[in-house]
Amino acid sequence: MIVGWIARIIAGLYSNRKPGEVAAAVSTAVVLTLVPGANLLWFALFILIFFVRINQAVALVFVAVLAPFSAAADPWLHRIGHAVLTSEGLTGAFTALYNVPLLPFTRFNNTVVMGGLVAGLALWLPVFFASRAGVMRVRLHLIPALAASKPVQMITRIPLVSRLAGATRHWISVYQAVR
C-alpha cells in the first residue's frame, strides 16, 4: 500500500503532460498550509483540491510537508490579517459578510485566517511559476541523470525498489492512458 502511494507520487511528478498541474498542486498546498485549519474555509480549500485539475498526490504531500512550518508564519499572517480586517474601506463589506449564513464558520474575521488567505493568494502565482520551472527542470535534467547513475542502477536491483519501479511504471501508464 505504501509502495503504491510512493509510486503514485513519483508517477504524478514524472508523467503529467503539463507541468502546470503539478505546479498548481504546489501553489494550492501553500495556500492551504497558510490558512489555519479547523474552519469552513480550510475545509472548502481542501475539498477544492479534489475538484480541480491538479495533481492531488503532490498537493497532499506538500500540505503534509509544509504544515509543520506554517505556525512560524503566524506572526506575519496576524499582521497582514489585522491590516486587512481593520482597513476603513472593507469594514462594511466584512460586516455584511459576517451576517451571511455559514460565512462566520469560515472564521474570516480571525486575523491569522485572513492573513493566511491573503498571503496565500498573493503567493499563489509566484509559487506556481517557480514550481513549474522546477518541475520542468527536474523532468529534463535531474530524472534522466539520476536514472543513468550507477548507484541508482544498483539500488533498482533490490526487490522492494524493483517493485516500486514497476508500480511507478504502471501508474505512469495509467496517467497517460487517462489523458
Coordinates of C-alpha atoms in Angstrom, one line a residue, residues 6 8 10 28 48 51 66 122 148 165 171:
I6 CA 5.0 6.4 -3.3
R8 CA 1.7 7.4 -7.5
I10 CA 6.6 9.7 -8.4
T28 CA -2.7 25.3 -3.7
L48 CA -11.3 22.1 -3.9
F51 CA -12.4 19.1 -7.9
L66 CA 4.7 22.4 4.8
A122 CA -0.7 36.7 -3.1
A148 CA 21.6 6.7 -15.6
A165 CA 9.7 0.9 -10.1
W171 CA 0.8 4.4 -12.7

